Short mmCIF file of C-alpha atoms in Angstrom, two decimals:
data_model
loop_
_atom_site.label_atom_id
_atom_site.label_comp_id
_atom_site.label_asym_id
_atom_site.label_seq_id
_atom_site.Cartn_x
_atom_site.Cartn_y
_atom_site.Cartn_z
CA UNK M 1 138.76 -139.22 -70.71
CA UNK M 2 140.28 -135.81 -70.30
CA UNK M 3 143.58 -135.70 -67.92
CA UNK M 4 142.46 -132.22 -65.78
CA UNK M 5 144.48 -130.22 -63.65
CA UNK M 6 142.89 -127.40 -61.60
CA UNK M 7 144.19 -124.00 -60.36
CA UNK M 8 142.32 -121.98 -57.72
CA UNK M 9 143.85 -119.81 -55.10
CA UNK M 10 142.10 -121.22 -52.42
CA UNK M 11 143.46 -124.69 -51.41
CA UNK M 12 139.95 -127.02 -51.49
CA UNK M 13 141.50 -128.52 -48.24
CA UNK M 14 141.66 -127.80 -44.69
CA UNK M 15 143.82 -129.28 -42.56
CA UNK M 16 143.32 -130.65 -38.90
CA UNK M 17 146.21 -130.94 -36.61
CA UNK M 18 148.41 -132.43 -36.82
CA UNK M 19 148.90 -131.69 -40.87
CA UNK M 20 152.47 -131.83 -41.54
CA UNK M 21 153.85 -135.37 -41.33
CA UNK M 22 151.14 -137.75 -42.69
CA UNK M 23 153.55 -139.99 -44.79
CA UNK M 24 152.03 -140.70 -48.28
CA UNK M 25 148.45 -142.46 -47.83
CA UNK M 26 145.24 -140.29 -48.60
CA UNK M 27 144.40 -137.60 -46.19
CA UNK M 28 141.07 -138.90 -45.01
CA UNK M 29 137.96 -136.25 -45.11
CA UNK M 30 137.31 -135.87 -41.39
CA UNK M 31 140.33 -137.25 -40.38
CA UNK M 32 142.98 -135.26 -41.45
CA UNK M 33 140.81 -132.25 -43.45
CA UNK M 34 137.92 -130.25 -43.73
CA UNK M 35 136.62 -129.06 -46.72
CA UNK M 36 136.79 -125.18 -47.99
CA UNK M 37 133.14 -124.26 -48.09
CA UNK M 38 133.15 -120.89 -49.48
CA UNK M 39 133.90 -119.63 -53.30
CA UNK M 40 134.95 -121.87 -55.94
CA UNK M 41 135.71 -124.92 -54.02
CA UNK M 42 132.50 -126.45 -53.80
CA UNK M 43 131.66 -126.35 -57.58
CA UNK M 44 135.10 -128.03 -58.42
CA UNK M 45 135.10 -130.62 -56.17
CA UNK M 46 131.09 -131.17 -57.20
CA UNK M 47 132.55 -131.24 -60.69
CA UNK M 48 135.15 -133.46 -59.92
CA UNK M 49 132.85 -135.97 -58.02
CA UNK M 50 130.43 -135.64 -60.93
CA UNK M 51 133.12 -136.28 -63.44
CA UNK M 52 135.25 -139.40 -61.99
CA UNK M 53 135.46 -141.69 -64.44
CA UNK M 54 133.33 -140.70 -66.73
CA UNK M 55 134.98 -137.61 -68.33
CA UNK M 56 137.65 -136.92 -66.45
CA UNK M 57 140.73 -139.44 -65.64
CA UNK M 58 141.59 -140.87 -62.72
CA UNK M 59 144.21 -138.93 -60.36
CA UNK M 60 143.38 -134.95 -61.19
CA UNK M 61 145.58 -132.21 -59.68
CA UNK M 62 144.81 -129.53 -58.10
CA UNK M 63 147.34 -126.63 -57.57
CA UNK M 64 146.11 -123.61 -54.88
CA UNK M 65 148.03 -121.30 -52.31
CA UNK M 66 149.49 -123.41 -49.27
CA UNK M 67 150.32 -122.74 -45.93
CA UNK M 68 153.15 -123.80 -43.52
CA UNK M 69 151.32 -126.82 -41.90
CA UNK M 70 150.59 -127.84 -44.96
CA UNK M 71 152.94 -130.49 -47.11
CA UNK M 72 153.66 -129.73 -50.99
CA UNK M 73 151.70 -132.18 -52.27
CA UNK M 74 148.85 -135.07 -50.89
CA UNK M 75 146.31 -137.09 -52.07
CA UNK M 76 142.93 -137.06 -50.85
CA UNK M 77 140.33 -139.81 -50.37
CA UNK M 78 138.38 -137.60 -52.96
CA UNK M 79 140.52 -138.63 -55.65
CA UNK M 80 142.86 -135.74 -56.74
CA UNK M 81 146.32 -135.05 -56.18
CA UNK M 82 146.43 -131.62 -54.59
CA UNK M 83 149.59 -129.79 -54.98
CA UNK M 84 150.31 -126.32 -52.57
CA UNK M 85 152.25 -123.35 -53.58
CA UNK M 86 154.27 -122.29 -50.50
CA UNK M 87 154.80 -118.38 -49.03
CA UNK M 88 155.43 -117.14 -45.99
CA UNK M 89 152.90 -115.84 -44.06
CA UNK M 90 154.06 -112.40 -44.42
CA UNK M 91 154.19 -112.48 -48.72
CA UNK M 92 150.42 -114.58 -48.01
CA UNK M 93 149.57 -111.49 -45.82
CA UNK M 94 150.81 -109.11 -48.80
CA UNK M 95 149.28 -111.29 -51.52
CA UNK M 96 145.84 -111.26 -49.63
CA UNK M 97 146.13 -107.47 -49.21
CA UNK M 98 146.74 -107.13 -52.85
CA UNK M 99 143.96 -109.32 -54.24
CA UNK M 100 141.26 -107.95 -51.78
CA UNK M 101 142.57 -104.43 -53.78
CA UNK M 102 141.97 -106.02 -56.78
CA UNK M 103 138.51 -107.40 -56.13
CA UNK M 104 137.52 -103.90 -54.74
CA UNK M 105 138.57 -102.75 -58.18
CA UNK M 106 136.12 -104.70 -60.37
CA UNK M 107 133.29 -104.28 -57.64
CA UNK M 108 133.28 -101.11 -55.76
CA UNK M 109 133.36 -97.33 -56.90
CA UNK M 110 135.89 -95.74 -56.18
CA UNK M 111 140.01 -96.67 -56.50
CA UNK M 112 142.23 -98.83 -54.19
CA UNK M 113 145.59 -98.30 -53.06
CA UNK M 114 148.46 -100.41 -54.53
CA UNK M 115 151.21 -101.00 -52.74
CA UNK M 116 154.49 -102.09 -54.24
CA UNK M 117 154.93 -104.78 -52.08
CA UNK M 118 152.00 -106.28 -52.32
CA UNK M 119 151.99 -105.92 -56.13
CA UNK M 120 155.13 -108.11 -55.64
CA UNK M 121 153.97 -110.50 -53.73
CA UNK M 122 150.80 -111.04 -56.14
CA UNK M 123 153.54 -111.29 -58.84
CA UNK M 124 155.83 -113.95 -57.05
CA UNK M 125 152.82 -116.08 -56.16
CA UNK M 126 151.48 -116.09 -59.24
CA UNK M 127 155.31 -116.40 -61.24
CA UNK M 128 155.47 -119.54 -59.16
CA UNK M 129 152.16 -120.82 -59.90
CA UNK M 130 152.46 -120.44 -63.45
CA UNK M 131 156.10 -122.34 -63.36
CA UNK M 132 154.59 -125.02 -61.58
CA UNK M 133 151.71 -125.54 -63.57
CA UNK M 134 154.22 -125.71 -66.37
CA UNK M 135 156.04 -128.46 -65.22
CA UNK M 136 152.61 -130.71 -65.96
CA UNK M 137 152.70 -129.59 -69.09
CA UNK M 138 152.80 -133.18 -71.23
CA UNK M 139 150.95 -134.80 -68.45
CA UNK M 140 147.20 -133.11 -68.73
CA UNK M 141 144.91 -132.37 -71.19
CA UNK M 142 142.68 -129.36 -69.86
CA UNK M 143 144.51 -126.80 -67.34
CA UNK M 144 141.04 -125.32 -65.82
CA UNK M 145 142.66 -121.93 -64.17
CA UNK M 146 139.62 -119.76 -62.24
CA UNK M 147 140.04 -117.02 -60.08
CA UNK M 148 139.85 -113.65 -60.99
CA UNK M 149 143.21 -113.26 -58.40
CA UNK M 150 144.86 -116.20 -61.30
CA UNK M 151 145.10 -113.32 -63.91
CA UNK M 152 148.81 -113.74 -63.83
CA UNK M 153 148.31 -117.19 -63.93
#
């Protein structure tokens, strides 16, 4: 069975109050989240439903873009470990600004502004994305990065 870890910028979670301070069980679908229902979310966690236990190994991480209410890592009833890179809202704000700029760059005519500091918080998220994703290095077979905003990545 392949060991998989995932890396989307959208977190496939989201939380219902309060999020925080859960302790360690499973966050419980209903309970404690919703699920992301837009983009790539879907299709992974279809993929990961399809593929428990039968290609892919038990516990599978999943590393996306966090927010405060949100701890740095869970488990959910689904099966996977998911594991949140923190900003602040403000470098989120800048990040989001940034990557809407360059998704209007690949699909519209015409040329977006960049703005330094949104290039630089692009750059920091995905810095600390790819150093995170490095520290799993030895313990996953197949590091499944999507996202055009993951270019860094």
């Amino acid at each position: 069975m392949i060991r998989l870890c995932i890396n989307t910028q959208t977190p496939p979670v989201r939380p219902l109050p309060p999020a925080r301070d859960r302790g360690t069980r499973p966050w419980r679908l209903g309970k404690e989240y919703t699920v992301q229902v837009g983009g790539v979310v879907p299709m992974m966690r279809a993929l990961l439903r399809a593929g428990a236990g039968r290609w892919i190994a038990p516990q599978p991480r999943w590393v996306a873009l966090g927010t405060e209410e949100m701890p740095a890592e869970l488990r959910t009833d689904d099966g996977y470990r998911l594991e949140l890179i923190h900003l602040t809202a403000e470098k989120r704000r800048l990040y989001g600004r940034f990557k809407e700029a360059v998704w209007a760059s690949f699909h519209g005519p015409g040329f977006p502004e960049f703005v330094p500091a949104e290039y630089r918080a692009f750059v920091e998220y995905s810095s600390k994305t790819a150093l995170q994703l490095l520290t799993h290095l030895g313990d996953y077979d197949l590091f499944y990065i999507n996202d055009f905003q993951q270019i860094l990545v």
